[in-house]
PDB file of C-alpha atoms in Angstrom:
ATOM      1  CA  UNK Q1161      34.154   6.803   3.520  1.00 64.00           C
ATOM      2  CA  UNK Q1162      33.705   2.917   3.526  1.00 73.00           C
ATOM      3  CA  UNK Q1163      31.623   1.770   0.530  1.00 74.00           C
ATOM      4  CA  UNK Q1164      33.740  -0.980  -0.354  1.00 81.00           C
ATOM      5  CA  UNK Q1165      32.120  -2.715   2.971  1.00 82.00           C
ATOM      6  CA  UNK Q1166      29.094  -2.078   0.831  1.00 84.00           C
ATOM      7  CA  UNK Q1167      29.986  -3.452  -2.335  1.00 85.00           C
ATOM      8  CA  UNK Q1168      31.358  -6.877  -0.415  1.00 87.00           C
ATOM      9  CA  UNK Q1169      28.060  -6.844   1.348  1.00 88.00           C
ATOM     10  CA  UNK Q1170      25.665  -6.057  -1.846  1.00 92.00           C
ATOM     11  CA  UNK Q1171      24.101  -9.809  -1.863  1.00 93.00           C
ATOM     12  CA  UNK Q1172      22.229  -8.596   1.850  1.00 94.00           C
ATOM     13  CA  UNK Q1173      20.634  -5.303   0.190  1.00 95.00           C
ATOM     14  CA  UNK Q1174      19.513  -7.859  -3.284  1.00 95.00           C
ATOM     15  CA  UNK Q1175      18.035 -10.074  -0.558  1.00 95.00           C
ATOM     16  CA  UNK Q1176      16.622  -6.711   1.641  1.00 96.00           C
ATOM     17  CA  UNK Q1177      15.568  -5.426  -2.204  1.00 96.00           C
ATOM     18  CA  UNK Q1178      13.523  -8.476  -2.847  1.00 96.00           C
ATOM     19  CA  UNK Q1179      11.708  -8.956   0.447  1.00 96.00           C
ATOM     20  CA  UNK Q1180      11.053  -5.039  -0.211  1.00 97.00           C
ATOM     21  CA  UNK Q1181       9.380  -5.295  -3.212  1.00 97.00           C
ATOM     22  CA  UNK Q1182       7.442  -8.439  -2.632  1.00 97.00           C
ATOM     23  CA  UNK Q1183       6.188  -7.287   1.051  1.00 96.00           C
ATOM     24  CA  UNK Q1184       4.875  -3.651  -0.709  1.00 97.00           C
ATOM     25  CA  UNK Q1185       3.430  -5.560  -3.614  1.00 97.00           C
ATOM     26  CA  UNK Q1186       1.347  -8.031  -1.996  1.00 97.00           C
ATOM     27  CA  UNK Q1187       0.294  -5.760   0.453  1.00 97.00           C
ATOM     28  CA  UNK Q1188      -1.217  -3.001  -2.149  1.00 97.00           C
ATOM     29  CA  UNK Q1189      -2.570  -6.200  -4.832  1.00 97.00           C
ATOM     30  CA  UNK Q1190      -4.402  -6.887  -1.281  1.00 97.00           C
ATOM     31  CA  UNK Q1191      -5.275  -4.015  -0.292  1.00 97.00           C
ATOM     32  CA  UNK Q1192      -6.458  -2.801  -3.172  1.00 96.00           C
ATOM     33  CA  UNK Q1193      -9.038  -5.784  -3.346  1.00 96.00           C
ATOM     34  CA  UNK Q1194     -10.128  -4.812   0.000  1.00 96.00           C
ATOM     35  CA  UNK Q1195     -10.531  -1.355  -0.568  1.00 96.00           C
ATOM     36  CA  UNK Q1196     -12.442  -1.402  -4.088  1.00 94.00           C
ATOM     37  CA  UNK Q1197     -15.797  -3.236  -2.123  1.00 94.00           C
ATOM     38  CA  UNK Q1198     -15.231  -1.202   1.115  1.00 96.00           C
ATOM     39  CA  UNK Q1199     -15.039   2.015  -0.987  1.00 94.00           C
ATOM     40  CA  UNK Q1200     -17.764   1.338  -3.074  1.00 92.00           C
ATOM     41  CA  UNK Q1201     -20.019   0.595   0.520  1.00 93.00           C
ATOM     42  CA  UNK Q1202     -18.676   3.711   1.964  1.00 93.00           C
ATOM     43  CA  UNK Q1203     -20.340   5.728  -0.901  1.00 89.00           C
ATOM     44  CA  UNK Q1204     -23.424   4.117  -1.923  1.00 86.00           C
ATOM     45  CA  UNK Q1205     -24.363   1.453   0.750  1.00 87.00           C
ATOM     46  CA  UNK Q1206     -26.575   1.409   3.651  1.00 92.00           C
ATOM     47  CA  UNK Q1207     -26.108   3.622   6.750  1.00 94.00           C
ATOM     48  CA  UNK Q1208     -25.279   1.042   8.978  1.00 95.00           C
ATOM     49  CA  UNK Q1209     -22.444  -0.793   6.504  1.00 95.00           C
ATOM     50  CA  UNK Q1210     -21.225   2.741   5.751  1.00 94.00           C
ATOM     51  CA  UNK Q1211     -20.469   3.224   9.442  1.00 95.00           C
ATOM     52  CA  UNK Q1212     -18.746  -0.017   9.841  1.00 96.00           C
ATOM     53  CA  UNK Q1213     -16.426   1.293   6.785  1.00 96.00           C
ATOM     54  CA  UNK Q1214     -16.071   4.254   8.236  1.00 95.00           C
ATOM     55  CA  UNK Q1215     -15.041   3.034  11.765  1.00 96.00           C
ATOM     56  CA  UNK Q1216     -12.216   0.678  10.133  1.00 97.00           C
ATOM     57  CA  UNK Q1217     -11.078   3.318   7.776  1.00 96.00           C
ATOM     58  CA  UNK Q1218     -10.674   5.791  10.857  1.00 96.00           C
ATOM     59  CA  UNK Q1219      -8.924   3.506  13.104  1.00 96.00           C
ATOM     60  CA  UNK Q1220      -6.385   2.324  10.556  1.00 96.00           C
ATOM     61  CA  UNK Q1221      -6.112   5.898   9.306  1.00 96.00           C
ATOM     62  CA  UNK Q1222      -6.009   7.692  12.640  1.00 96.00           C
ATOM     63  CA  UNK Q1223      -3.256   5.335  14.149  1.00 96.00           C
ATOM     64  CA  UNK Q1224       0.903   5.057  13.186  1.00 96.00           C
ATOM     65  CA  UNK Q1225       1.629   1.808  11.141  1.00 96.00           C
ATOM     66  CA  UNK Q1226       4.210   1.127  13.684  1.00 95.00           C
ATOM     67  CA  UNK Q1227       1.709   0.950  16.255  1.00 96.00           C
ATOM     68  CA  UNK Q1228      -0.351  -1.160  14.205  1.00 96.00           C
ATOM     69  CA  UNK Q1229       2.445  -3.479  13.485  1.00 96.00           C
ATOM     70  CA  UNK Q1230       3.572  -3.888  16.935  1.00 96.00           C
ATOM     71  CA  UNK Q1231       0.338  -4.389  18.116  1.00 95.00           C
ATOM     72  CA  UNK Q1232       0.191  -7.633  15.493  1.00 95.00           C
ATOM     73  CA  UNK Q1233       3.646  -8.915  15.872  1.00 94.00           C
ATOM     74  CA  UNK Q1234       3.895  -8.512  19.395  1.00 93.00           C
ATOM     75  CA  UNK Q1235       0.282  -8.155  20.921  1.00 91.00           C
ATOM     76  CA  UNK Q1236      -1.573 -11.177  19.460  1.00 88.00           C
ATOM     77  CA  UNK Q1237       0.879 -13.461  21.002  1.00 84.00           C
ATOM     78  CA  UNK Q1238      -0.013 -12.708  24.434  1.00 88.00           C
ATOM     79  CA  UNK Q1239      -3.454 -14.206  23.719  1.00 88.00           C
ATOM     80  CA  UNK Q1240      -3.993 -18.004  24.529  1.00 89.00           C
ATOM     81  CA  UNK Q1241      -6.663 -18.159  22.150  1.00 89.00           C
ATOM     82  CA  UNK Q1242      -4.449 -17.074  19.537  1.00 89.00           C
ATOM     83  CA  UNK Q1243      -2.131 -19.114  20.140  1.00 89.00           C
ATOM     84  CA  UNK Q1244      -4.292 -22.181  20.030  1.00 91.00           C
ATOM     85  CA  UNK Q1245      -6.075 -21.077  16.681  1.00 90.00           C
ATOM     86  CA  UNK Q1246      -5.536 -21.996  13.350  1.00 90.00           C
ATOM     87  CA  UNK Q1247      -4.027 -18.572  12.533  1.00 88.00           C
ATOM     88  CA  UNK Q1248      -1.221 -18.816  14.962  1.00 90.00           C
ATOM     89  CA  UNK Q1249       1.453 -20.714  12.588  1.00 89.00           C
ATOM     90  CA  UNK Q1250       0.933 -17.191  10.472  1.00 88.00           C
ATOM     91  CA  UNK Q1251       0.899 -14.878  13.279  1.00 90.00           C
ATOM     92  CA  UNK Q1252       3.793 -15.749  15.116  1.00 90.00           C
ATOM     93  CA  UNK Q1253       5.947 -15.194  11.833  1.00 93.00           C
ATOM     94  CA  UNK Q1254       6.910 -11.404  11.142  1.00 94.00           C
ATOM     95  CA  UNK Q1255       6.600 -11.572   7.577  1.00 95.00           C
ATOM     96  CA  UNK Q1256       2.574 -12.118   7.991  1.00 95.00           C
ATOM     97  CA  UNK Q1257       2.265 -10.265  10.364  1.00 95.00           C
ATOM     98  CA  UNK Q1258       3.696  -7.389   8.529  1.00 96.00           C
ATOM     99  CA  UNK Q1259       1.926  -8.319   5.106  1.00 97.00           C
ATOM    100  CA  UNK Q1260      -1.714  -8.076   7.413  1.00 96.00           C
ATOM    101  CA  UNK Q1261      -0.715  -4.638   9.190  1.00 97.00           C
ATOM    102  CA  UNK Q1262       0.562  -3.079   5.684  1.00 97.00           C
ATOM    103  CA  UNK Q1263      -2.717  -4.585   3.852  1.00 97.00           C
ATOM    104  CA  UNK Q1264      -4.743  -3.344   6.748  1.00 97.00           C
ATOM    105  CA  UNK Q1265      -3.425  -0.009   6.785  1.00 97.00           C
ATOM    106  CA  UNK Q1266      -3.027   0.778   2.965  1.00 97.00           C
ATOM    107  CA  UNK Q1267      -6.641  -0.524   2.546  1.00 97.00           C
ATOM    108  CA  UNK Q1268      -8.057   1.956   4.692  1.00 97.00           C
ATOM    109  CA  UNK Q1269      -6.330   4.900   2.638  1.00 97.00           C
ATOM    110  CA  UNK Q1270      -7.151   3.372  -0.686  1.00 97.00           C
ATOM    111  CA  UNK Q1271     -10.696   2.876   0.555  1.00 96.00           C
ATOM    112  CA  UNK Q1272     -11.380   6.571   1.219  1.00 95.00           C
ATOM    113  CA  UNK Q1273      -9.277   7.388  -1.888  1.00 95.00           C
ATOM    114  CA  UNK Q1274     -12.236   5.102  -4.038  1.00 94.00           C
ATOM    115  CA  UNK Q1275     -14.694   6.556  -2.018  1.00 93.00           C
ATOM    116  CA  UNK Q1276     -13.977  10.404  -2.601  1.00 92.00           C
ATOM    117  CA  UNK Q1277     -13.404   9.207  -6.429  1.00 90.00           C
ATOM    118  CA  UNK Q1278     -17.141   7.825  -6.344  1.00 89.00           C
ATOM    119  CA  UNK Q1279     -18.722  10.437  -4.705  1.00 88.00           C
ATOM    120  CA  UNK Q1280     -17.263  12.909  -7.011  1.00 86.00           C
ATOM    121  CA  UNK Q1281     -18.454  11.304 -10.088  1.00 83.00           C
ATOM    122  CA  UNK Q1282     -20.198  13.693 -12.391  1.00 78.00           C
ATOM    123  CA  UNK Q1283     -23.775  13.331 -11.680  1.00 78.00           C
ATOM    124  CA  UNK Q1284     -24.299  13.248 -15.430  1.00 77.00           C
ATOM    125  CA  UNK Q1285     -23.093  10.181 -16.129  1.00 74.00           C
ATOM    126  CA  UNK Q1286     -24.889   8.331 -13.964  1.00 75.00           C
ATOM    127  CA  UNK Q1287     -27.889   9.596 -14.948  1.00 76.00           C
ATOM    128  CA  UNK Q1288     -26.824   8.578 -18.327  1.00 77.00           C
ATOM    129  CA  UNK Q1289     -26.447   4.880 -17.230  1.00 74.00           C
ATOM    130  CA  UNK Q1290     -29.822   4.839 -15.805  1.00 76.00           C
ATOM    131  CA  UNK Q1291     -31.263   6.209 -19.091  1.00 78.00           C
ATOM    132  CA  UNK Q1292     -30.000   3.411 -20.945  1.00 78.00           C
ATOM    133  CA  UNK Q1293     -31.514   0.976 -18.690  1.00 76.00           C
ATOM    134  CA  UNK Q1294     -28.355  -0.320 -16.512  1.00 79.00           C
ATOM    135  CA  UNK Q1295     -29.404  -1.861 -13.229  1.00 75.00           C
ATOM    136  CA  UNK Q1296     -26.738  -0.386 -10.000  1.00 73.00           C
ATOM    137  CA  UNK Q1297     -24.412  -3.539 -10.295  1.00 78.00           C
ATOM    138  CA  UNK Q1298     -24.258  -2.929 -14.160  1.00 79.00           C
ATOM    139  CA  UNK Q1299     -23.721   0.525 -13.449  1.00 81.00           C
ATOM    140  CA  UNK Q1300     -21.226   0.335 -10.782  1.00 80.00           C
ATOM    141  CA  UNK Q1301     -18.853  -2.258 -13.301  1.00 79.00           C
ATOM    142  CA  UNK Q1302     -19.104  -0.664 -16.305  1.00 80.00           C
ATOM    143  CA  UNK Q1303     -19.434   3.491 -15.961  1.00 81.00           C
ATOM    144  CA  UNK Q1304     -18.762   4.431 -12.105  1.00 82.00           C
ATOM    145  CA  UNK Q1305     -15.801   2.266 -10.742  1.00 84.00           C
ATOM    146  CA  UNK Q1306     -13.931   2.745 -14.413  1.00 84.00           C
ATOM    147  CA  UNK Q1307     -14.135   6.451 -14.239  1.00 84.00           C
ATOM    148  CA  UNK Q1308     -13.955   6.494 -10.356  1.00 86.00           C
ATOM    149  CA  UNK Q1309     -10.228   4.673 -10.940  1.00 87.00           C
ATOM    150  CA  UNK Q1310      -9.355   7.205 -13.253  1.00 86.00           C
ATOM    151  CA  UNK Q1311      -9.941   9.975 -10.970  1.00 87.00           C
ATOM    152  CA  UNK Q1312      -7.992   7.743  -8.071  1.00 90.00           C
ATOM    153  CA  UNK Q1313      -5.332   7.058 -10.242  1.00 90.00           C
ATOM    154  CA  UNK Q1314      -2.782  10.185  -9.060  1.00 90.00           C
ATOM    155  CA  UNK Q1315      -3.967   9.796  -5.569  1.00 93.00           C
ATOM    156  CA  UNK Q1316      -3.416   5.935  -5.317  1.00 94.00           C
ATOM    157  CA  UNK Q1317       0.042   6.194  -6.936  1.00 94.00           C
ATOM    158  CA  UNK Q1318       1.050   8.603  -3.940  1.00 94.00           C
ATOM    159  CA  UNK Q1319      -0.232   6.010  -1.929  1.00 96.00           C
ATOM    160  CA  UNK Q1320       1.623   3.375  -3.174  1.00 96.00           C
ATOM    161  CA  UNK Q1321       4.768   5.381  -2.861  1.00 95.00           C
ATOM    162  CA  UNK Q1322       4.064   6.213   0.842  1.00 95.00           C
ATOM    163  CA  UNK Q1323       3.373   2.175   1.425  1.00 96.00           C
ATOM    164  CA  UNK Q1324       6.831   1.483  -0.239  1.00 96.00           C
ATOM    165  CA  UNK Q1325       8.672   4.003   2.229  1.00 95.00           C
ATOM    166  CA  UNK Q1326       6.327   2.827   4.944  1.00 95.00           C
ATOM    167  CA  UNK Q1327       7.349  -0.627   4.281  1.00 95.00           C
ATOM    168  CA  UNK Q1328      10.765   0.259   6.169  1.00 95.00           C
ATOM    169  CA  UNK Q1329       8.589  -0.793   9.640  1.00 96.00           C
ATOM    170  CA  UNK Q1330       9.109  -4.154   8.938  1.00 95.00           C
ATOM    171  CA  UNK Q1331      12.970  -4.132  10.002  1.00 95.00           C
ATOM    172  CA  UNK Q1332      11.585  -3.430  13.532  1.00 94.00           C
ATOM    173  CA  UNK Q1333      10.445  -6.579  13.779  1.00 94.00           C
ATOM    174  CA  UNK Q1334      13.138  -8.545  12.702  1.00 90.00           C
ATOM    175  CA  UNK Q1335      12.664  -9.002   8.525  1.00 93.00           C
ATOM    176  CA  UNK Q1336      15.389  -8.383   6.589  1.00 94.00           C
ATOM    177  CA  UNK Q1337      14.139  -5.779   4.336  1.00 95.00           C
ATOM    178  CA  UNK Q1338      16.174  -2.697   2.476  1.00 95.00           C
ATOM    179  CA  UNK Q1339      16.372  -0.734   6.190  1.00 96.00           C
ATOM    180  CA  UNK Q1340      16.682  -4.163   7.831  1.00 95.00           C
ATOM    181  CA  UNK Q1341      19.849  -4.585   5.296  1.00 95.00           C
ATOM    182  CA  UNK Q1342      21.470  -1.297   6.631  1.00 95.00           C
ATOM    183  CA  UNK Q1343      20.648  -2.215  10.005  1.00 95.00           C
ATOM    184  CA  UNK Q1344      22.991  -5.261   9.857  1.00 94.00           C
ATOM    185  CA  UNK Q1345      25.677  -3.821   7.922  1.00 93.00           C
ATOM    186  CA  UNK Q1346      25.954  -0.935  10.562  1.00 92.00           C
ATOM    187  CA  UNK Q1347      25.870  -3.158  13.444  1.00 92.00           C
ATOM    188  CA  UNK Q1348      28.427  -5.240  12.037  1.00 90.00           C
ATOM    189  CA  UNK Q1349      30.579  -2.334  10.535  1.00 90.00           C
ATOM    190  CA  UNK Q1350      29.572   0.607  12.425  1.00 90.00           C
ATOM    191  CA  UNK Q1351      29.007   2.511   9.154  1.00 89.00           C
ATOM    192  CA  UNK Q1352      25.786   4.084   9.536  1.00 90.00           C
ATOM    193  CA  UNK Q1353      26.393   7.060   6.970  1.00 91.00           C
ATOM    194  CA  UNK Q1354      27.282   4.274   4.177  1.00 91.00           C
ATOM    195  CA  UNK Q1355      24.725   1.658   5.396  1.00 93.00           C
ATOM    196  CA  UNK Q1356      21.319   3.968   5.512  1.00 95.00           C
ATOM    197  CA  UNK Q1357      22.782   6.268   2.509  1.00 94.00           C
ATOM    198  CA  UNK Q1358      22.893   3.000   0.073  1.00 94.00           C
ATOM    199  CA  UNK Q1359      18.949   1.781   1.190  1.00 95.00           C
ATOM    200  CA  UNK Q1360      17.869   5.507   0.860  1.00 95.00           C
ATOM    201  CA  UNK Q1361      19.427   5.534  -2.453  1.00 95.00           C
ATOM    202  CA  UNK Q1362      17.833   2.206  -3.512  1.00 96.00           C
ATOM    203  CA  UNK Q1363      14.089   3.696  -2.186  1.00 97.00           C
ATOM    204  CA  UNK Q1364      14.737   6.304  -3.765  1.00 96.00           C
ATOM    205  CA  UNK Q1365      15.286   4.316  -7.567  1.00 96.00           C
ATOM    206  CA  UNK Q1366      11.982   2.173  -6.541  1.00 96.00           C
ATOM    207  CA  UNK Q1367      10.180   5.642  -6.138  1.00 96.00           C
ATOM    208  CA  UNK Q1368      10.951   7.016  -8.945  1.00 96.00           C
ATOM    209  CA  UNK Q1369      10.274   3.795 -10.932  1.00 96.00           C
ATOM    210  CA  UNK Q1370       7.033   4.183  -9.770  1.00 95.00           C
ATOM    211  CA  UNK Q1371       6.404   7.412 -10.250  1.00 94.00           C
ATOM    212  CA  UNK Q1372       7.198   6.908 -13.736  1.00 94.00           C
ATOM    213  CA  UNK Q1373       5.100   4.047 -13.951  1.00 93.00           C
ATOM    214  CA  UNK Q1374       2.173   6.101 -12.711  1.00 91.00           C
ATOM    215  CA  UNK Q1375       2.790   9.238 -15.178  1.00 90.00           C
ATOM    216  CA  UNK Q1376       2.526   6.794 -17.858  1.00 90.00           C
ATOM    217  CA  UNK Q1377      -0.657   5.509 -16.679  1.00 87.00           C
ATOM    218  CA  UNK Q1378      -2.184   8.960 -16.356  1.00 82.00           C
ATOM    219  CA  UNK Q1379      -0.684   9.988 -19.957  1.00 83.00           C
ATOM    220  CA  UNK Q1380      -2.996   6.764 -21.521  1.00 80.00           C
ATOM    221  CA  UNK Q1381      -5.751   6.867 -19.297  1.00 72.00           C
ATOM    222  CA  UNK Q1382      -5.988  10.851 -19.752  1.00 68.00           C
ATOM    223  CA  UNK Q1383      -5.282  10.995 -23.183  1.00 59.00           C
ATOM    224  CA  UNK Q1384      -8.693  11.930 -24.217  1.00 55.00           C
ATOM    225  CA  UNK Q1385      -8.297  14.832 -21.866  1.00 53.00           C
ATOM    226  CA  UNK Q1386      -5.506  16.232 -24.100  1.00 57.00           C
ATOM    227  CA  UNK Q1387      -5.904  19.435 -25.975  1.00 54.00           C
ATOM    228  CA  UNK Q1388      -5.914  18.170 -30.272  1.00 57.00           C
ATOM    229  CA  UNK Q1389      -3.290  19.386 -32.157  1.00 56.00           C
ATOM    230  CA  UNK Q1390      -4.657  21.339 -35.229  1.00 49.00           C
TER     231      UNK Q1390
END
């Protein structure tokens, strides 16, 4: 076992850790901002809008994230119109291509999570909001979405952890994330076990922190459901 090599190259793992956390955090924020309106539209919108959202969600949930990343990073560059567009400075960079692919992917899954939370909302809450004279937008903002977020939290927590682990795909398009750092160490010193075990332990530590954070949120948001002590 050559874990001394891992300690000597620890700054590379720290660089990969920062890239992984930054990339995952940004795509989750952007994906959530995308999913909230799309999930709402898919739950209560007109048929044509629901059909468009369903098509987007079906495509990105029905194809592998690796394929989506390759299509954006390697595929778009073959089109001359893309190369001459104002988006080319972003699309030629691996980081932004990975961010776009991850955002669209997690946005599709989160859209479905929010849609499911809205359509399973108790009918009585909606009727009570209407009885109070709330219009549709006010009811969505004050009643429907807050209630949906609480029910969606466990499923969304799983999606966040899956997205963290799926972010390792970024290493296949030259980004030095945690997996990319392990690949660099392996290529330099031919130590696959030590290199990838270290990366795996760091992923597991991040997953544990996320799991603990979501458990705390669940305990706080669902405190009203706990049985009262007599």
